Amino acid sequence: MTRACGGSAGVDWQQRADVVVIGTGVAGLAAALAAHRRGSRTVVLSKATETATFYAQGGIAVVLPFTDDTVEAHVHDTVIAGAGLCDEDAVCSIVADGARFDESAPGQWALTREGGHSRRRIMHAGGDATGAEVQRALDHAAATLDIRHNHVALEILHDGSAVTGVLVGNADGIGVLHTSSVILATGGLGHLYSATTNPAGSTGDGIALALRAGVDVTDIEFIQFHPTMLFDRNGSGRRPLITEALRGEGAVLRDARGESVTAGVHPMGDLAPRDVVAAAIEARLRETGDECVFLDARSIERFGERFPTVTAACRDAGIDPMSQPIPVVPGAHYSCGGVGTDVYGRTALPGLFAAGEVARTGMHGANRLASNSLLEGLVVGGRAGREAAGHAYSAGAPMAKIQPAQRVALDRGRVQQAMTRWASVVRDADGLNLLIDTLDDAAPRTMVTRADMEDVALTLSARIVAAAALARTETRGCHHRGDFPDTDPAQAVPVSVHGTVDGGVALVEPAVPVAR
Ligand SMILES: Cc1cc2nc3c(=O)[nH]c(=O)nc-3n(C[C@H](O)[C@H](O)[C@H](O)COP(=O)(O)OP(=O)(O)OC[C@H]3O[C@@H](n4cnc5c(N)ncnc54)[C@H](O)[C@@H]3O)c2cc1C
């Protein structure tokens, strides 16, 4: 039976836990394992079995000993990619912790290199199936934990000064998990757009949960578009990624006339940073009116062996990458910003932690360096788990009160259409204002189902992306403004957004209401 969670309506079930983790990707499971090892009664919620972690292709960026690599070099590459907005202390802390992974597993690693890295430091598995192996290993390690699939976190409950629980929807209706420690590990928000490399559950839920609990979100205008997502005229939702390692191995980007897409755009040509290549493709498509460009990978030897995931995705779409160029377009891929945390995953609300793609530690700044996200999820996830366990013991067991949960939402099709049209690879003020006008049509919605929660989260996430993108009147990292094509040194500061009591959003500095 399901029941609306509005007003003072009762709930269908209530339970207690020391620590509740929301998410079963790399960050959630790393956190849950760490909390469990500290002796905490840990419950892990997931609305689905699919994670972005599973789909990771490239690998994990790690500095290994006895190589020519150093923590300083990895920090340097990360900070350069972040275009002036990384928190260098956070980067140092996370990269240095990642460099200890090998201590428990010495051996010979097959390292590769990706865009922006000055060394071969990307650990990978199964050719281009790294994420599947990471997910498999974590699932195996977490097999004895209390993991509950098809459980949707609808609301973080708090008493104004600390977390008291989580409101959850499942097959038994609406329930409350009373707890003093909650870890958001809900992943990204790629489904703000009509097509994305992200799995179906990447709908910005953690962003919405945090904002509604009074926690600010930072750097959210920096959404990384991967230049090469497999194109299909009728394709929407999750679309296969065509890894940039193909370009590293010699594949070239051409338009329908056979002209190079990146010649004259950047000295590194097709291997320029992701945002540069994505913007070059977007510009070429506008110029020619074509629907896609092509990645010609026919020169790569033993293609099927090195890139089994890409080969399978192409074959599913009726393309043989060994004899045909692959049709590609830029696709929404990664949220560089998110819920503001320190490097231990702590947010401004005592008892609320965040880790993985949903969080903003300061590691990625304005642009994430390839393969740094699995690293961040593992390191900060583990730390957040330990912190949450410690907090649970010091805070004791709270009794949560149910809070009203009627929110506004627009149907996701409209959000996705508007975001795709006005807040994609290149944005400008006219488009962003039209986006905000569209989002103003959002109507009250009582959250009962997963779909309700996701529509509400997508609508709120779209609002804050629009607000932050409008406020940043420059081009920096993966935020490209058509009307402000240059980087403005005076804007080398993060933009933060908070939720207002009436359900709107406002920029923290200056505190100007941006969406009506
Ligand atoms: C195609 C692809 C390739 C990539 N390749 C790489 C790579 O090579 N290297 C790299 O470092 N990064 C890569 N990334 C990025 C990286 O995979 C992700 O950033 C990372 O896996 C995110 O992990 P996470 O634990 O934060 O979230 P996810 O793995 O996405 O897990 C999110 C979890 O939260 C749950 N959830 C969400 N909302 C709710 C809710 N309301 N209630 C309950 N549960 C909820 C979901 O069900 C899921 O279990 C890639 C991403 C994609 C999409």
XYZ file of C-alpha atoms and ligand atoms in Angstrom:
569
model
C 0.000 0.000 0.000
C 1.264 3.503 -0.723
C 0.372 6.664 1.099
C 1.171 10.270 0.276
C 3.846 11.707 2.545
C 2.307 15.161 2.848
C 1.350 17.229 5.863
C 1.130 15.303 9.116
C 0.059 12.048 7.449
C 1.300 8.993 9.326
C 3.721 6.488 7.906
C 3.378 2.811 7.104
C 6.517 1.597 8.858
C 9.311 2.824 11.129
C 12.768 1.402 11.879
C 16.073 2.482 13.399
C 19.651 2.380 12.160
C 22.953 3.873 13.274
C 23.943 4.894 9.751
C 21.834 5.074 6.581
C 23.666 5.160 3.262
C 21.722 6.211 0.165
C 23.318 4.645 -2.921
C 25.062 1.431 -3.921
C 27.698 2.778 -6.325
C 31.366 3.164 -5.517
C 30.846 5.925 -2.930
C 27.863 4.317 -1.190
C 29.388 0.875 -0.830
C 32.803 2.249 0.216
C 30.967 4.283 2.879
C 28.740 1.416 4.018
C 31.673 -0.987 4.354
C 33.621 1.573 6.392
C 30.656 2.295 8.721
C 29.925 -1.429 9.111
C 33.570 -2.126 9.991
C 33.268 0.465 12.769
C 30.452 -1.628 14.260
C 27.546 0.568 13.110
C 24.140 -0.894 12.314
C 24.201 0.232 8.704
C 21.299 0.209 6.262
C 21.974 0.847 2.569
C 19.120 2.116 0.377
C 18.985 2.070 -3.387
C 16.121 2.903 -5.686
C 17.600 0.697 -8.419
C 20.284 -1.881 -9.092
C 21.923 0.145 -11.878
C 24.760 2.555 -10.991
C 27.035 4.917 -12.934
C 29.912 3.088 -11.291
C 29.099 -0.043 -13.291
C 29.427 1.842 -16.582
C 32.851 3.434 -15.958
C 35.110 2.576 -18.863
C 38.439 4.381 -18.545
C 39.636 3.515 -15.057
C 40.825 4.902 -11.721
C 43.548 7.528 -11.533
C 46.091 6.371 -8.945
C 49.738 7.234 -8.290
C 51.719 4.022 -7.894
C 55.158 3.729 -6.289
C 58.209 2.694 -8.321
C 56.936 4.649 -11.343
C 57.927 8.088 -12.644
C 54.638 9.409 -11.202
C 54.185 11.500 -8.052
C 51.288 12.759 -5.946
C 52.443 16.295 -6.812
C 52.168 15.573 -10.555
C 48.639 14.149 -10.170
C 47.610 17.146 -8.053
C 49.084 19.496 -10.660
C 47.173 17.827 -13.545
C 43.919 17.896 -11.527
C 44.294 21.572 -10.651
C 45.093 22.532 -14.260
C 41.925 20.714 -15.459
C 39.893 22.454 -12.719
C 40.529 25.856 -14.347
C 41.178 27.887 -11.208
C 38.361 26.506 -9.035
C 39.907 23.438 -7.370
C 40.488 23.500 -3.632
C 44.132 22.450 -3.739
C 44.155 21.148 -0.154
C 41.204 18.893 -0.969
C 42.906 17.631 -4.126
C 46.134 16.857 -2.208
C 44.271 15.047 0.544
C 42.247 12.831 -1.828
C 45.029 12.085 -4.320
C 47.505 11.241 -1.530
C 45.010 8.828 0.059
C 44.415 7.174 -3.323
C 48.151 6.594 -3.638
C 47.916 4.120 -0.732
C 45.566 1.704 -2.553
C 48.390 -0.476 -3.767
C 49.736 -1.165 -0.272
C 47.266 -3.976 0.239
C 47.535 -5.271 -3.299
C 51.077 -5.046 -4.660
C 51.601 -6.253 -8.185
C 52.085 -5.315 -11.794
C 49.399 -2.941 -12.963
C 48.478 -2.221 -16.571
C 48.374 1.569 -16.552
C 46.973 3.725 -19.318
C 46.807 7.476 -19.918
C 43.809 9.753 -20.546
C 43.216 13.373 -21.529
C 44.827 15.877 -19.154
C 47.059 13.349 -17.341
C 50.807 13.899 -17.706
C 51.609 10.261 -16.778
C 50.252 6.762 -17.312
C 48.328 6.459 -14.022
C 44.920 5.029 -14.965
C 44.302 1.549 -13.563
C 41.787 -0.316 -15.673
C 40.220 -3.760 -15.910
C 38.622 -5.878 -18.605
C 39.855 -3.509 -21.347
C 37.175 -0.821 -21.137
C 35.041 -2.446 -18.402
C 36.687 -1.035 -15.260
C 33.483 0.069 -13.573
C 31.898 -3.358 -13.900
C 34.887 -4.843 -12.075
C 34.864 -2.142 -9.358
C 31.127 -2.684 -8.844
C 31.560 -6.482 -8.794
C 34.338 -6.314 -6.200
C 32.371 -3.908 -3.980
C 29.133 -5.896 -4.318
C 31.061 -9.003 -3.280
C 32.625 -7.280 -0.256
C 29.240 -5.832 0.754
C 27.265 -9.045 0.235
C 26.512 -9.468 3.946
C 25.401 -5.865 4.522
C 21.742 -4.821 4.904
C 21.174 -3.548 1.355
C 17.617 -2.648 0.348
C 16.903 -2.183 -3.347
C 13.737 -0.495 -4.622
C 13.822 1.852 -1.617
C 13.633 5.538 -2.593
C 14.884 8.209 -0.206
C 12.243 10.961 -0.360
C 13.342 13.390 2.323
C 16.140 13.937 4.848
C 14.482 14.535 8.215
C 16.102 16.931 10.661
C 15.200 19.107 13.628
C 16.813 22.258 12.284
C 20.167 21.548 13.862
C 20.897 17.867 13.096
C 19.721 14.869 11.077
C 16.984 12.761 12.671
C 16.068 10.310 9.904
C 15.163 9.551 6.313
C 11.713 9.335 4.773
C 11.665 6.317 2.456
C 9.274 4.941 -0.143
C 9.152 1.185 -0.832
C 6.663 -1.535 -1.747
C 5.180 -1.348 1.774
C 4.385 2.354 1.451
C 6.095 5.289 3.097
C 8.328 4.709 6.106
C 10.859 6.388 8.348
C 14.339 5.195 9.161
C 15.275 6.944 12.398
C 19.001 7.696 12.405
C 21.425 10.453 13.298
C 23.799 9.762 10.363
C 22.876 9.786 6.690
C 25.323 9.527 3.795
C 24.163 10.774 0.403
C 25.860 8.733 -2.336
C 23.182 9.212 -4.978
C 25.403 9.896 -8.002
C 24.850 12.466 -10.748
C 22.139 14.291 -12.681
C 22.653 13.375 -16.357
C 18.905 12.853 -16.861
C 18.442 16.597 -16.715
C 19.053 16.153 -20.455
C 17.191 14.143 -23.085
C 20.223 11.940 -23.717
C 23.104 11.163 -21.361
C 25.778 8.576 -20.652
C 24.315 8.164 -17.132
C 22.036 5.365 -15.898
C 18.326 6.034 -15.386
C 18.701 6.768 -11.668
C 20.986 9.794 -12.185
C 18.270 12.365 -11.550
C 19.876 14.725 -9.028
C 17.994 13.256 -6.028
C 20.835 13.882 -3.572
C 21.110 17.493 -4.697
C 17.397 18.021 -4.021
C 17.511 16.153 -0.687
C 20.408 18.299 0.535
C 18.949 21.604 -0.652
C 15.663 20.858 1.062
C 17.569 20.023 4.248
C 19.161 23.481 4.098
C 22.572 22.452 2.750
C 24.112 24.520 -0.066
C 25.119 23.202 -3.470
C 28.250 24.566 -5.152
C 29.798 24.622 -8.678
C 26.633 23.078 -10.152
C 26.942 24.978 -13.451
C 29.931 22.792 -14.313
C 28.339 19.823 -16.065
C 30.870 17.908 -18.101
C 29.708 16.834 -21.553
C 31.553 13.873 -22.986
C 32.337 14.651 -26.628
C 31.588 11.171 -27.927
C 28.278 9.599 -26.937
C 26.885 7.126 -29.469
C 24.330 8.930 -31.647
C 20.925 7.534 -32.543
C 18.276 9.826 -34.034
C 15.580 8.241 -31.883
C 17.815 7.561 -28.910
C 17.046 9.164 -25.578
C 17.743 8.318 -21.954
C 20.983 6.452 -21.276
C 23.191 6.239 -24.371
C 26.486 4.341 -24.676
C 29.729 6.212 -24.160
C 32.469 5.875 -26.772
C 35.551 6.213 -24.590
C 38.152 8.876 -25.389
C 40.785 6.146 -25.211
C 39.802 5.467 -28.862
C 41.129 8.895 -29.808
C 44.191 8.128 -27.689
C 44.738 5.053 -29.879
C 44.402 7.024 -33.135
C 40.670 7.378 -33.915
C 39.816 10.737 -35.549
C 36.743 12.981 -35.425
C 35.336 14.032 -38.792
C 32.128 15.668 -39.982
C 29.851 14.199 -42.649
C 32.069 15.765 -45.367
C 35.174 14.098 -43.994
C 36.611 17.366 -42.576
C 38.425 17.312 -39.225
C 36.243 18.741 -36.440
C 39.040 20.060 -34.225
C 41.696 21.239 -36.733
C 42.669 24.821 -35.840
C 40.625 24.722 -32.619
C 43.293 23.529 -30.158
C 46.935 22.432 -30.491
C 46.036 18.975 -29.149
C 43.405 18.498 -31.878
C 41.062 15.566 -31.169
C 42.839 14.974 -27.827
C 42.111 18.473 -26.530
C 40.254 18.669 -23.178
C 36.715 17.262 -23.242
C 34.988 20.637 -23.019
C 36.981 21.991 -25.968
C 36.206 18.970 -28.172
C 32.528 18.980 -27.137
C 32.217 22.714 -27.952
C 33.966 22.178 -31.316
C 31.497 19.412 -32.213
C 28.552 21.551 -31.129
C 29.830 24.478 -33.251
C 30.293 22.224 -36.291
C 26.792 20.781 -35.946
C 25.308 24.286 -35.742
C 27.308 25.339 -38.801
C 26.396 22.329 -40.954
C 22.947 21.513 -39.599
C 24.049 17.872 -39.317
C 22.770 15.659 -36.505
C 26.103 14.073 -35.574
C 29.796 13.839 -36.386
C 31.799 10.633 -36.852
C 34.610 8.962 -34.972
C 36.696 6.977 -37.418
C 38.404 4.196 -35.457
C 39.092 1.887 -38.395
C 42.865 2.227 -37.986
C 42.874 0.674 -34.488
C 44.211 -2.866 -34.459
C 42.636 -5.622 -32.335
C 39.758 -3.235 -31.673
C 37.329 -5.836 -30.330
C 39.855 -7.111 -27.796
C 40.912 -3.690 -26.461
C 37.405 -2.154 -26.508
C 34.865 -4.929 -25.894
C 32.260 -2.605 -24.305
C 32.369 -0.108 -27.186
C 32.295 -2.935 -29.733
C 29.184 -4.448 -28.141
C 27.400 -1.063 -27.938
C 28.134 -0.308 -31.603
C 27.023 -3.756 -32.736
C 23.768 -3.363 -30.783
C 23.189 -0.193 -32.803
C 23.950 -1.990 -36.075
C 27.402 -0.413 -36.530
C 30.644 -2.299 -37.125
C 33.353 0.024 -35.692
C 36.061 -1.901 -37.529
C 34.607 -1.068 -40.938
C 32.389 1.999 -40.345
C 32.899 5.417 -38.691
C 30.931 5.668 -35.420
C 28.232 8.426 -35.280
C 28.695 10.509 -32.108
C 27.409 13.663 -30.372
C 28.361 15.311 -27.042
C 26.398 13.883 -24.095
C 25.802 14.989 -20.492
C 28.286 12.932 -18.512
C 29.405 14.197 -15.104
C 28.409 16.739 -12.470
C 31.618 18.451 -11.278
C 29.778 20.352 -8.546
C 27.306 19.184 -5.937
C 26.509 19.147 -2.237
C 29.158 21.133 -0.372
C 31.360 18.908 1.819
C 34.829 18.802 3.296
C 37.222 15.980 2.376
C 35.600 13.766 5.035
C 32.205 14.080 3.380
C 30.802 16.312 6.144
C 28.145 18.828 5.093
C 27.052 21.917 7.037
C 24.179 19.935 8.652
C 25.484 17.741 11.508
C 24.813 14.089 10.667
C 24.453 14.643 6.913
C 27.372 13.426 4.797
C 27.825 13.223 1.020
C 30.348 11.380 -1.161
C 30.901 10.504 -4.809
C 29.427 12.367 -7.750
C 26.682 14.017 -5.648
C 29.287 15.806 -3.506
C 31.459 18.838 -4.121
C 34.685 18.472 -2.166
C 36.648 20.977 -4.255
C 38.504 18.149 -6.060
C 37.187 18.866 -9.552
C 36.809 22.654 -9.679
C 35.381 23.768 -13.013
C 36.251 20.573 -14.866
C 36.926 17.022 -13.715
C 40.105 15.317 -14.807
C 39.293 11.950 -16.397
C 39.221 8.968 -13.984
C 39.367 11.122 -10.843
C 35.759 10.378 -9.866
C 36.075 6.704 -8.962
C 39.136 7.703 -6.948
C 37.203 10.412 -5.115
C 34.243 8.072 -4.490
C 36.464 5.406 -2.932
C 38.511 7.769 -0.781
C 35.802 10.167 0.423
C 33.180 7.388 0.598
C 35.401 5.450 3.028
C 36.100 8.552 5.094
C 32.423 9.552 5.207
C 31.506 6.049 6.409
C 33.961 6.298 9.301
C 32.835 9.835 10.193
C 29.151 8.859 10.039
C 29.759 5.902 12.352
C 31.533 8.154 14.860
C 28.747 10.725 14.666
C 26.057 8.069 15.197
C 27.594 7.039 18.505
C 28.084 10.571 19.774
C 24.609 11.770 18.724
C 22.575 8.859 20.080
C 19.202 7.773 18.690
C 16.893 10.624 17.648
C 13.135 10.441 17.100
C 12.330 11.890 13.698
C 9.233 13.973 13.028
C 7.673 13.786 9.593
C 7.890 17.007 7.635
C 5.567 18.200 4.872
C 6.657 16.884 1.521
C 4.605 18.564 -1.145
C 7.022 19.943 -3.735
C 6.816 21.451 -7.179
C 7.667 19.522 -10.329
C 7.486 19.751 -14.075
C 7.148 16.572 -16.117
C 10.643 15.352 -16.852
C 10.179 15.492 -20.628
C 9.745 19.263 -20.424
C 12.689 19.691 -18.061
C 14.900 17.600 -20.341
C 13.809 19.396 -23.492
C 14.406 22.813 -21.936
C 17.783 21.857 -20.428
C 18.924 20.248 -23.693
C 17.952 23.316 -25.662
C 19.146 26.065 -23.320
C 21.703 24.690 -20.851
C 23.838 22.247 -22.828
C 27.454 22.518 -23.962
C 27.160 26.257 -24.741
C 24.726 28.536 -22.870
C 23.738 32.210 -23.059
C 21.586 34.597 -21.008
C 18.602 34.562 -23.401
C 18.370 30.780 -23.365
C 18.902 30.491 -19.609
C 16.121 33.009 -18.964
C 13.795 31.011 -21.227
C 14.756 27.916 -19.247
C 13.889 29.658 -15.967
C 10.540 30.817 -17.431
C 9.759 27.223 -18.434
C 10.656 25.908 -14.976
C 8.265 28.449 -13.447
C 5.406 26.296 -14.804
C 6.239 23.648 -12.193
C 3.118 22.620 -10.254
C 2.695 21.172 -6.737
C 3.278 17.426 -6.564
C 2.894 15.098 -3.586
C 5.771 12.673 -3.559
C 4.728 9.061 -3.413
C 6.543 7.175 -6.140
C 10.095 7.064 -7.421
C 8.944 8.955 -10.525
C 7.503 11.783 -8.364
C 10.733 12.055 -6.416
C 12.771 12.137 -9.619
C 10.602 14.764 -11.345
C 10.821 16.980 -8.252
C 14.595 16.470 -8.037
C 15.108 17.139 -11.757
C 13.040 20.333 -11.586
C 14.940 21.666 -8.567
C 18.312 20.647 -10.043
C 17.454 22.379 -13.327
C 16.598 25.542 -11.407
C 19.939 25.687 -9.661
C 21.913 24.847 -12.809
C 20.082 27.684 -14.589
C 20.680 30.077 -11.686
C 24.381 29.331 -11.329
C 24.975 29.263 -15.108
C 23.273 32.635 -15.477
C 25.330 34.110 -12.638
C 28.663 32.968 -14.100
C 29.116 35.520 -16.870
C 32.290 33.987 -18.286
C 33.550 30.805 -19.908
C 35.509 28.584 -17.513
C 36.180 24.834 -17.451
C 33.149 23.010 -18.796
C 30.845 26.054 -18.458
C 30.841 27.708 -21.907
C 28.871 30.947 -22.360
C 28.231 31.944 -25.988
C 27.701 35.556 -24.856
C 30.799 35.590 -22.598
C 33.409 33.508 -24.457
C 36.396 34.598 -22.307
C 37.511 33.626 -18.829
C 37.200 36.463 -16.326
C 39.925 36.286 -13.628
C 37.609 38.156 -11.225
C 35.184 35.194 -11.322
C 37.661 32.570 -10.090
C 35.370 31.898 -7.123
C 32.779 29.163 -6.620
C 29.069 29.955 -6.975
C 26.844 28.393 -4.299
C 23.074 28.053 -4.243
C 20.723 27.412 -1.329
C 17.069 26.446 -1.083
C 14.683 29.084 0.248
C 11.852 28.337 2.688
C 9.221 28.865 -0.037
C 10.801 26.113 -2.184
C 12.718 28.496 -4.461
C 16.471 28.841 -4.811
C 18.831 31.753 -4.212
C 22.484 32.403 -4.914
C 24.486 32.509 -1.716
C 26.696 35.388 -2.889
C 24.975 37.689 -3.606
C 21.763 36.331 -2.073
C 19.525 37.224 -5.005
C 16.373 35.202 -5.697
C 16.843 33.751 -9.160
C 13.797 31.628 -9.844
C 10.271 32.633 -9.069
C 29.557 5.777 -19.035
C 30.383 6.322 -17.905
C 31.755 6.118 -17.895
C 32.536 6.622 -16.854
N 33.877 6.340 -16.818
C 34.608 6.717 -15.719
C 35.970 6.317 -15.571
O 36.524 5.629 -16.412
N 36.634 6.708 -14.462
C 36.066 7.472 -13.480
O 36.731 7.792 -12.487
N 34.768 7.859 -13.596
C 34.032 7.486 -14.676
N 32.720 7.859 -14.765
C 32.102 8.596 -13.655
C 31.888 7.648 -12.485
O 31.510 6.380 -12.966
C 30.792 8.170 -11.562
O 31.029 9.513 -11.252
C 30.804 7.367 -10.256
O 30.715 5.991 -10.532
C 29.645 7.802 -9.390
O 29.606 6.946 -8.288
P 28.588 7.226 -7.127
O 28.792 6.162 -6.117
O 28.710 8.636 -6.702
O 27.129 7.093 -7.825
P 26.480 5.907 -8.681
O 27.457 4.851 -9.010
O 25.754 6.528 -9.807
O 25.406 5.309 -7.668
C 24.278 6.083 -7.294
C 23.393 5.242 -6.380
O 22.430 6.067 -5.736
C 21.146 5.455 -5.801
N 20.131 6.508 -5.658
C 20.044 7.704 -6.322
N 18.993 8.419 -5.866
C 18.402 7.669 -4.894
C 17.269 7.854 -4.041
N 16.504 8.960 -4.072
N 16.958 6.858 -3.176
C 17.678 5.722 -3.127
N 18.764 5.500 -3.906
C 19.117 6.458 -4.767
C 21.161 4.741 -7.143
O 20.169 3.748 -7.205
C 22.590 4.167 -7.109
O 22.610 3.004 -6.318
C 31.926 7.370 -15.825
C 30.551 7.596 -15.831
C 29.775 7.068 -16.859
C 28.291 7.305 -16.840
